mmCIF file of C-alpha atoms in Angstrom:
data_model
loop_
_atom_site.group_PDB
_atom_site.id
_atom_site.type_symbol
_atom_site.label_atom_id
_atom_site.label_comp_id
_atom_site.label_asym_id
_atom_site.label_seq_id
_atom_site.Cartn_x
_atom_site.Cartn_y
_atom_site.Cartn_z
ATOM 1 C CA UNK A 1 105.128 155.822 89.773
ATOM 2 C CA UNK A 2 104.084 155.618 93.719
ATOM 3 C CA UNK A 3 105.630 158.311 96.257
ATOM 4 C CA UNK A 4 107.213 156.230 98.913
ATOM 5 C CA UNK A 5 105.201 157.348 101.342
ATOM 6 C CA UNK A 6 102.397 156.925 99.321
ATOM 7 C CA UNK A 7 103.162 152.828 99.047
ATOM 8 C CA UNK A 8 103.725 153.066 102.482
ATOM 9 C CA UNK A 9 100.387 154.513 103.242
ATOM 10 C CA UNK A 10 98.620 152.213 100.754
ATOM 11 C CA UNK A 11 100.327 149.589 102.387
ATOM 12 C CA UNK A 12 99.277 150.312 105.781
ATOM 13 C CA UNK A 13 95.420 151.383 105.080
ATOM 14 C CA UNK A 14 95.406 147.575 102.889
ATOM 15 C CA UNK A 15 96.638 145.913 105.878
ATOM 16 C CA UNK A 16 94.412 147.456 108.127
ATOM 17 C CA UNK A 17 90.945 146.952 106.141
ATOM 18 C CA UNK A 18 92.310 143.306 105.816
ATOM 19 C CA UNK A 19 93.068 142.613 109.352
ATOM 20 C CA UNK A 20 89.247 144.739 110.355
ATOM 21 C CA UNK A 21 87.411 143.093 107.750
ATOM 22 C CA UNK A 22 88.662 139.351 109.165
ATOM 23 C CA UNK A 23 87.532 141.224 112.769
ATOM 24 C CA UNK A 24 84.675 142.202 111.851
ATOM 25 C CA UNK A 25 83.606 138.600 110.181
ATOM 26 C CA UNK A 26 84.252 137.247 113.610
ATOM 27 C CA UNK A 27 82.489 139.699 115.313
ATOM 28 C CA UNK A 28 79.294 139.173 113.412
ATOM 29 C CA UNK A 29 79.907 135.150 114.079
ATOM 30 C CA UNK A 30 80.350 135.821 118.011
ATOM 31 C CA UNK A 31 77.117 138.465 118.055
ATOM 32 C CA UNK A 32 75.040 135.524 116.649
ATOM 33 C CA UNK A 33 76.540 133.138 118.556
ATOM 34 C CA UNK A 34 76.380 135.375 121.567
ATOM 35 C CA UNK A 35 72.592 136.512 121.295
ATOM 36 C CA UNK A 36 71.744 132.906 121.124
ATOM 37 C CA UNK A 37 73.233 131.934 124.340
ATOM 38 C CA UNK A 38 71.153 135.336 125.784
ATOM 39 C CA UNK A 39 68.125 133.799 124.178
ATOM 40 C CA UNK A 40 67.926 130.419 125.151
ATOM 41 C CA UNK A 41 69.337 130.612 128.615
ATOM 42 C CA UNK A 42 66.975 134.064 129.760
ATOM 43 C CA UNK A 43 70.659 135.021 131.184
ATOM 44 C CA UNK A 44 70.401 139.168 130.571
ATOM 45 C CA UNK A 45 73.597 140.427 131.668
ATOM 46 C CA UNK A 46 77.036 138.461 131.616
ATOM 47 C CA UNK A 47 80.830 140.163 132.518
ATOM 48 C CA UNK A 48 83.843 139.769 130.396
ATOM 49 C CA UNK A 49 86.230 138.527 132.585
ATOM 50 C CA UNK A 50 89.999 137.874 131.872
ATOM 51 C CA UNK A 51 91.331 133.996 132.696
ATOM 52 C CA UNK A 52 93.230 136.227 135.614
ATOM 53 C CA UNK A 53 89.709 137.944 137.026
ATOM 54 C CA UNK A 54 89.853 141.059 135.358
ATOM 55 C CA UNK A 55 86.629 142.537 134.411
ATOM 56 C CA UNK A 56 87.227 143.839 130.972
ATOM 57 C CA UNK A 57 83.046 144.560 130.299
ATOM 58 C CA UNK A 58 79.487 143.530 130.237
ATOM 59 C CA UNK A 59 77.543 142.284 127.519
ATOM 60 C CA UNK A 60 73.665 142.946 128.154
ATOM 61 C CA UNK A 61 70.556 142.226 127.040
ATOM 62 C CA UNK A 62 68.220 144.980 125.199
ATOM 63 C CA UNK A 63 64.594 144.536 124.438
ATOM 64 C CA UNK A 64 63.228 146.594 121.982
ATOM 65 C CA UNK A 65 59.710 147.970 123.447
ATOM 66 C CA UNK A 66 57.038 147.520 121.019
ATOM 67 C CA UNK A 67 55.856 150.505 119.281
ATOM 68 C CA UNK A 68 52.113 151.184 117.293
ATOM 69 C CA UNK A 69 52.889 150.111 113.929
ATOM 70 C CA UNK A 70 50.408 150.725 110.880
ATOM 71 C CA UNK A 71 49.708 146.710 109.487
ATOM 72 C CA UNK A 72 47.273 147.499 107.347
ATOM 73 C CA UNK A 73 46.762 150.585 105.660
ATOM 74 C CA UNK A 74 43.990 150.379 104.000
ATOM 75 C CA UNK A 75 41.495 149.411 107.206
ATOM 76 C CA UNK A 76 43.996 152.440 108.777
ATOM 77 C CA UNK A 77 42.876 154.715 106.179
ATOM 78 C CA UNK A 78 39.318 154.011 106.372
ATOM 79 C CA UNK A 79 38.936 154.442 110.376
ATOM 80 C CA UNK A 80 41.341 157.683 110.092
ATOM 81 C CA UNK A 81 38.722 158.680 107.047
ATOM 82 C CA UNK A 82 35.571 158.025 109.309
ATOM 83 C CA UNK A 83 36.852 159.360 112.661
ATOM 84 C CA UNK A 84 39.084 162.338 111.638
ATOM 85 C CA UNK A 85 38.478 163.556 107.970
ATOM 86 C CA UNK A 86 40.551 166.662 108.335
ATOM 87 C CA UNK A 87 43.855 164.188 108.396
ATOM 88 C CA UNK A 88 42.880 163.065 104.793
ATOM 89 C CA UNK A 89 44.988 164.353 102.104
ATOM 90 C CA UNK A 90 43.233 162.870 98.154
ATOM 91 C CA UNK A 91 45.377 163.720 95.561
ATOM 92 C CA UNK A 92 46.190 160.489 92.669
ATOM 93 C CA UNK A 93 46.398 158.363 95.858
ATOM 94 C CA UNK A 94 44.375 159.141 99.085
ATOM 95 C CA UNK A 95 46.162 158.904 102.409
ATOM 96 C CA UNK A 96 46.573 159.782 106.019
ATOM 97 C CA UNK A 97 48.349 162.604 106.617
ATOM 98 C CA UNK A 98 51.876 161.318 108.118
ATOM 99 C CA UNK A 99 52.112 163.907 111.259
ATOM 100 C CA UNK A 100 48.550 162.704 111.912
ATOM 101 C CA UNK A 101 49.797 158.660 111.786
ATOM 102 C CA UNK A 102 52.785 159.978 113.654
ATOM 103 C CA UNK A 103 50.928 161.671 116.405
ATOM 104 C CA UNK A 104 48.366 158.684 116.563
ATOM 105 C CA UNK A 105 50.968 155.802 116.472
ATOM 106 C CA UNK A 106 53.161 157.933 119.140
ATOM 107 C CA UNK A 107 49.665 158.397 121.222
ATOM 108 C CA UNK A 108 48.917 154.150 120.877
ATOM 109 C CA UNK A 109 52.594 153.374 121.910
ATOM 110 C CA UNK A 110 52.699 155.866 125.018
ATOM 111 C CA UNK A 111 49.342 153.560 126.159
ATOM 112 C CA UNK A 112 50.114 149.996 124.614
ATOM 113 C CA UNK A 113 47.007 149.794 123.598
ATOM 114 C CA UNK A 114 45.364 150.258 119.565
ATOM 115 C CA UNK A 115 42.483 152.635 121.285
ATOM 116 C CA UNK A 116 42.331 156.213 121.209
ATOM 117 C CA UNK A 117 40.201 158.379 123.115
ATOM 118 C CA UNK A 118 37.927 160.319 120.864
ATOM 119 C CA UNK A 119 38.740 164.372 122.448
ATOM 120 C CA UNK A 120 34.956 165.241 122.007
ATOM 121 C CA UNK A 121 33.703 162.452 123.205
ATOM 122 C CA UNK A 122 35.495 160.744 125.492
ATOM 123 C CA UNK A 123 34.771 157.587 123.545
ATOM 124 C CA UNK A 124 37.523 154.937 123.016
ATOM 125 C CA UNK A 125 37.838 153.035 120.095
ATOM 126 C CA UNK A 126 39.978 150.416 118.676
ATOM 127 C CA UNK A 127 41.506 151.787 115.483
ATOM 128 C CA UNK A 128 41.984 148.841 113.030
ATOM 129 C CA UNK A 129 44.992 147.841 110.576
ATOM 130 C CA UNK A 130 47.189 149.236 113.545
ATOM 131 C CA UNK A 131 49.025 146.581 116.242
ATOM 132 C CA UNK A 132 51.531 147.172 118.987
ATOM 133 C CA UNK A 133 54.480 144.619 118.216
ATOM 134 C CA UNK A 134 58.551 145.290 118.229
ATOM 135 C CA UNK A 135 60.093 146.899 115.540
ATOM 136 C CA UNK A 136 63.462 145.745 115.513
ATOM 137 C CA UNK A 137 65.068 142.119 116.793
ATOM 138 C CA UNK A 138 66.318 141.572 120.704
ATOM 139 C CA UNK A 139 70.054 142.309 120.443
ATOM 140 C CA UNK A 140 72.968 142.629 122.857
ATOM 141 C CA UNK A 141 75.345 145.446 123.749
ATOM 142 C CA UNK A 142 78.817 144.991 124.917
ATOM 143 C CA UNK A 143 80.225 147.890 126.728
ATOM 144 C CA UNK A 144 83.961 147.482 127.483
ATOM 145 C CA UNK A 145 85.016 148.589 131.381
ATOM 146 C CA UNK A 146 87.497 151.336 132.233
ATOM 147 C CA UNK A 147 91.020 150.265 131.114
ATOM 148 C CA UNK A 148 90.026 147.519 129.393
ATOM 149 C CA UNK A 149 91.647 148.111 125.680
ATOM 150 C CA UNK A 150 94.974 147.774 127.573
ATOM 151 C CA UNK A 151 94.244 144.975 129.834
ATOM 152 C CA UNK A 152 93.160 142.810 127.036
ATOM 153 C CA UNK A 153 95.694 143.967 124.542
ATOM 154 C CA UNK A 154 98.257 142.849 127.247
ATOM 155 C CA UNK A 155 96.776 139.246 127.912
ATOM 156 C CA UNK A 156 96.352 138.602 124.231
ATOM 157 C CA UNK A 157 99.939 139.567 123.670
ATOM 158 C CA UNK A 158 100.949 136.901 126.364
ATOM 159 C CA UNK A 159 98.619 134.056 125.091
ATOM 160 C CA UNK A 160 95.970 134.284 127.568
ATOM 161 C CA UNK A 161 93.186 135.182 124.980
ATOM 162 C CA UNK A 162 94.808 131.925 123.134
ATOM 163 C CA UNK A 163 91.584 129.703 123.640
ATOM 164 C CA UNK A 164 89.483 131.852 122.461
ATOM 165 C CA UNK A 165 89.047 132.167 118.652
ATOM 166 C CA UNK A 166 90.703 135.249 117.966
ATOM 167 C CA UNK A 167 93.383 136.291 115.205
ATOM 168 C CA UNK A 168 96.640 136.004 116.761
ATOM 169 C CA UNK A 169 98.807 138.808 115.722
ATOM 170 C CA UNK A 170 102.649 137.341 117.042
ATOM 171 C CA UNK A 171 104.886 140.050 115.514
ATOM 172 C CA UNK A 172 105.292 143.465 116.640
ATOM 173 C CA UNK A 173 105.067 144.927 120.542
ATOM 174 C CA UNK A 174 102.644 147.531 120.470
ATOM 175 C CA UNK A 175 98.737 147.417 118.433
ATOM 176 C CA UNK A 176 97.131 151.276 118.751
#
């Protein structure tokens, strides 16, 4: 047998998870449909703007920058191997020693470049199975302004959000 306030609360927490997981299906639709319009019109920076002029936030571009990334290990292993024994660890498998990769990758990115510098030398090489490409896809932020939960709670509750595709909750006066 349920507690009352126990149904209540089950009640209430089902709702909710209902009503966020329809949100969040949208959400993931408009991102898409949003980072497509950033990508095929160069546009980096739009304002959310209520039908009445309000400036509710920004959505913005963000470009990942492109980090050293190990593409090939084994070419890795055997220029690490040739040029800097001391970072090779052999056990069952032979490898570079990760705060060596680390250091080096961290050392590539800071220049942009798959060269290193040797310290002794001074000569620069090209260190193989290595290449300097993004790690993770353009995306988008959207940072809401000052004020802007209430000023867009207030226009959806009078039908100004209505041509957008947006649940439209009718019932009730207040949404916290």
């Amino acid at each position: 047998m349920n507690h009352p306030d126990m149904a209540n609360l089950a009640l209430e927490e089902t709702a909710l998870k209902t009503v966020i997981d329809a949100f969040t299906n949208r959400l993931k639709e408009v991102r898409a449909d949003m980072q497509a319009a950033l990508d095929t019109t160069g546009v980096t920076r739009c304002d959310a703007t209520l039908p009445d002029g309000t400036k509710v936030g920004t959505v913005s571009l963000t470009n990942p920058k492109p980090t050293a990334t190990v593409t090939d290990p084994d070419l890795f292993l055997k220029w690490v191997r040739t040029h800097s024994p001391a970072n090779i660890t052999t056990r069952l498998v032979t490898e570079v020693r990760p705060a060596y990769t680390t250091a080096l990758l961290a050392e590539m990115t800071a220049a942009g470049v798959t060269e290193v510098a040797d310290r002794d030398t001074g000569v620069v090489e090209e260190v193989p199975g290595v290449e300097i490409r993004a790690t993770r896809s353009r995306t988008h932020s959207a940072r809401p302004a000052d004020g802007a939960l209430e000023a867009i709670l207030a226009a959806w509750r009078t039908g100004q959000l209505a041509h957008l595709n947006l649940p439209q909750l009718t019932a009730g006066e207040e949404v916290a």
